[in-house]
Coordinates of C-alpha atoms in Angstrom, one line a residue:
X26 CA -1.5 45.8 77.5
X27 CA -0.6 44.4 74.1
X28 CA 1.7 41.3 74.3
X29 CA 3.7 40.5 71.2
X30 CA 4.4 36.7 71.1
X31 CA 7.9 37.2 70.0
X32 CA 8.6 39.0 73.3
X33 CA 7.7 35.8 75.2
X34 CA 10.2 33.5 73.5
X35 CA 13.1 34.2 75.9
X36 CA 11.0 34.4 79.0
X37 CA 9.3 31.0 78.1
X38 CA 12.8 29.5 77.5
X39 CA 14.0 30.9 80.8
X40 CA 10.9 29.5 82.6
X41 CA 11.4 26.1 81.1
X42 CA 15.1 26.0 82.2
X43 CA 14.2 27.3 85.6
X44 CA 11.4 24.7 86.0
X45 CA 13.9 22.0 85.3
X46 CA 17.1 23.2 87.0
X47 CA 16.3 26.1 89.5
X48 CA 14.7 25.5 92.8
X49 CA 12.5 28.0 94.8
X50 CA 15.2 28.0 97.4
X51 CA 17.5 29.6 94.8
X52 CA 15.0 32.3 94.2
X53 CA 14.5 32.8 97.9
X54 CA 18.3 33.3 98.3
X55 CA 18.3 35.8 95.4
X56 CA 15.2 37.5 96.6
X57 CA 16.9 40.4 98.3
X58 CA 19.0 41.4 95.3
X59 CA 16.1 40.9 92.9
X60 CA 13.8 43.0 95.0
X61 CA 16.3 45.8 95.1
X62 CA 16.7 45.6 91.3
X63 CA 13.0 45.6 90.8
X64 CA 12.5 48.5 93.2
X65 CA 15.0 50.5 91.2
X66 CA 13.2 49.7 88.0
X67 CA 9.9 50.6 89.6
X68 CA 11.3 53.9 90.8
X69 CA 12.7 54.7 87.3
X70 CA 9.3 53.9 85.8
X71 CA 7.5 56.2 88.3
X72 CA 9.9 59.0 87.6
X73 CA 9.5 58.5 83.9
X74 CA 5.7 58.5 84.2
X75 CA 5.9 62.0 85.8
X76 CA 7.5 63.5 82.7
X77 CA 5.0 65.4 80.7
X78 CA 4.8 66.2 77.0
X79 CA 8.0 68.1 76.2
X80 CA 6.3 71.1 74.5
X81 CA 4.5 73.8 76.3
X82 CA 4.1 76.1 73.2
X83 CA 2.9 74.0 70.2
X84 CA 2.4 77.1 68.0
X85 CA 5.6 76.4 66.0
X86 CA 4.8 72.8 65.1
X87 CA 2.6 71.2 62.5
X88 CA -0.4 69.2 63.6
X89 CA 1.0 65.9 62.3
X90 CA 4.2 66.4 64.2
X91 CA 2.3 66.9 67.5
X92 CA 0.1 63.9 66.7
X93 CA 3.1 61.7 66.2
X94 CA 4.7 62.9 69.4
X95 CA 1.5 62.4 71.4
X96 CA 1.0 58.9 70.0
X97 CA 4.6 58.0 70.9
X98 CA 4.2 59.4 74.4
X99 CA 0.9 57.5 74.8
X100 CA 2.5 54.2 73.7
X101 CA 5.4 54.7 76.1
X102 CA 3.0 55.6 79.0
X103 CA 1.0 52.4 78.3
X104 CA 4.2 50.4 78.3
X105 CA 5.4 52.0 81.5
X106 CA 2.1 51.2 83.2
X107 CA 2.3 47.6 82.1
X108 CA 6.0 47.4 83.3
X109 CA 5.1 48.7 86.8
X110 CA 2.4 46.1 87.0
X111 CA 4.8 43.4 86.0
X112 CA 7.4 44.6 88.5
X113 CA 4.8 44.4 91.3
X114 CA 3.8 40.9 90.2
X115 CA 7.4 39.8 90.1
X116 CA 8.0 41.2 93.6
X117 CA 4.9 39.4 94.8
X118 CA 6.1 36.1 93.4
X119 CA 9.5 36.5 94.9
X120 CA 8.0 37.3 98.3
X121 CA 5.4 34.5 98.5
X122 CA 7.1 31.9 96.4
X123 CA 9.1 30.1 99.1
X124 CA 6.5 30.4 101.9
X125 CA 3.8 29.1 99.5
X126 CA 6.0 26.1 98.5
X127 CA 6.8 25.4 102.1
X128 CA 3.1 25.5 103.1
X129 CA 2.0 23.2 100.3
X130 CA 4.8 20.7 101.2
X131 CA 3.3 20.3 104.7
X132 CA -0.2 19.5 103.3
X133 CA -0.6 15.7 102.9
X134 CA -3.1 16.2 100.1
X135 CA -0.6 18.0 98.0
X136 CA 2.6 16.1 99.0
X137 CA 2.8 14.3 95.6
X138 CA 2.3 17.6 93.7
X139 CA 4.8 19.6 95.7
X140 CA 7.7 19.0 93.2
X141 CA 5.5 20.2 90.4
X142 CA 4.5 23.3 92.4
X143 CA 8.1 24.0 93.2
X144 CA 8.9 23.9 89.4
X145 CA 5.8 26.0 88.6
X146 CA 6.8 28.7 91.1
X147 CA 10.4 28.7 89.9
X148 CA 9.2 28.9 86.3
X149 CA 6.8 31.7 87.1
X150 CA 9.5 33.8 88.8
X151 CA 12.0 33.2 85.9
X152 CA 9.4 34.1 83.3
X153 CA 8.4 37.3 85.1
X154 CA 12.0 38.4 85.8
X155 CA 13.1 37.7 82.2
X156 CA 10.1 39.5 80.8
X157 CA 10.6 42.5 83.0
X158 CA 14.2 42.8 81.9
X159 CA 13.2 42.5 78.2
X160 CA 10.4 45.0 78.5
X161 CA 12.7 47.5 80.3
X162 CA 15.2 47.3 77.5
X163 CA 12.4 47.8 74.9
X164 CA 11.0 50.8 76.8
X165 CA 14.5 52.4 77.0
X166 CA 14.8 51.9 73.2
X167 CA 11.4 53.4 72.6
X168 CA 12.2 56.3 74.9
X169 CA 15.4 56.9 72.9
X170 CA 13.4 56.9 69.7
X171 CA 11.0 59.4 71.2
X172 CA 13.9 61.7 72.0
X173 CA 15.1 61.5 68.4
X174 CA 11.5 62.3 67.2
X175 CA 11.4 65.3 69.5
X176 CA 14.8 66.5 68.2
X177 CA 13.6 66.1 64.6
X178 CA 10.4 68.0 65.3
X179 CA 12.2 70.8 67.1
X180 CA 14.8 71.1 64.2
X181 CA 12.0 71.3 61.6
X182 CA 10.2 73.9 63.7
X183 CA 13.3 76.1 63.9
X184 CA 14.0 75.6 60.2
X185 CA 10.5 76.7 59.4
X186 CA 10.7 79.8 61.6
X187 CA 14.1 80.8 60.2
X188 CA 12.8 80.4 56.6
X189 CA 9.7 82.5 57.5
X190 CA 12.0 85.2 58.9
X191 CA 14.1 85.1 55.8
X192 CA 11.1 85.4 53.6
X193 CA 9.8 88.4 55.6
X194 CA 13.2 90.1 55.2
X195 CA 13.1 89.5 51.4
X196 CA 9.6 90.9 51.1
X197 CA 10.8 94.1 52.9
X198 CA 13.7 94.3 50.4
X199 CA 16.4 93.1 52.6
X200 CA 17.9 94.7 55.6
X201 CA 17.8 98.5 55.7
X202 CA 21.2 99.9 54.9
X203 CA 23.1 101.7 57.6
X204 CA 22.5 105.4 57.7
X205 CA 24.7 107.4 60.0
X206 CA 23.1 110.2 62.1
X207 CA 23.0 113.6 60.5
X208 CA 25.4 115.2 62.8
X209 CA 27.9 112.4 62.4
X210 CA 31.5 113.7 62.0
X211 CA 30.8 117.1 63.5
X212 CA 33.4 118.4 65.7
X213 CA 32.5 118.5 69.3
X214 CA 34.1 121.3 71.4

């Protein structure tokens, strides 16, 4: 999974804000809605992962076109695998965040650090949820670009095939002129 640092700017800002102003109790109250949203994202990812390469007959395409399509599909599949992992991590953090903070608050050894733990858990959840949202939007954009690439490849393949048919007709001397049957026009009694 390749992480571009510019993709972490907004999640880190969200994490810093959440660490300062958002409690784990807020995330626990929002847990149900966030788990449903993440489940929908995960379901969409799983459906998208099941979609194979869009071409079952590559005879009409150039090698470079198929290579570009295969590379784009591979990149999207890697992004989807990473997204599903992030969704699972986010769901895990939402589920265990509040119970973990409550357990740590009851331990005398960690009593002084419980506020820091609360902030760290809140920041982790905010970072994960924001990053999942951004990655989802980026994957939708890349899937749209893949669809445009597929359309371009198909159009070029059809253009090549029609040009080939036209050249074959020209080699034959054009379409054969219409010749009526020999008994055409004869009276039928």
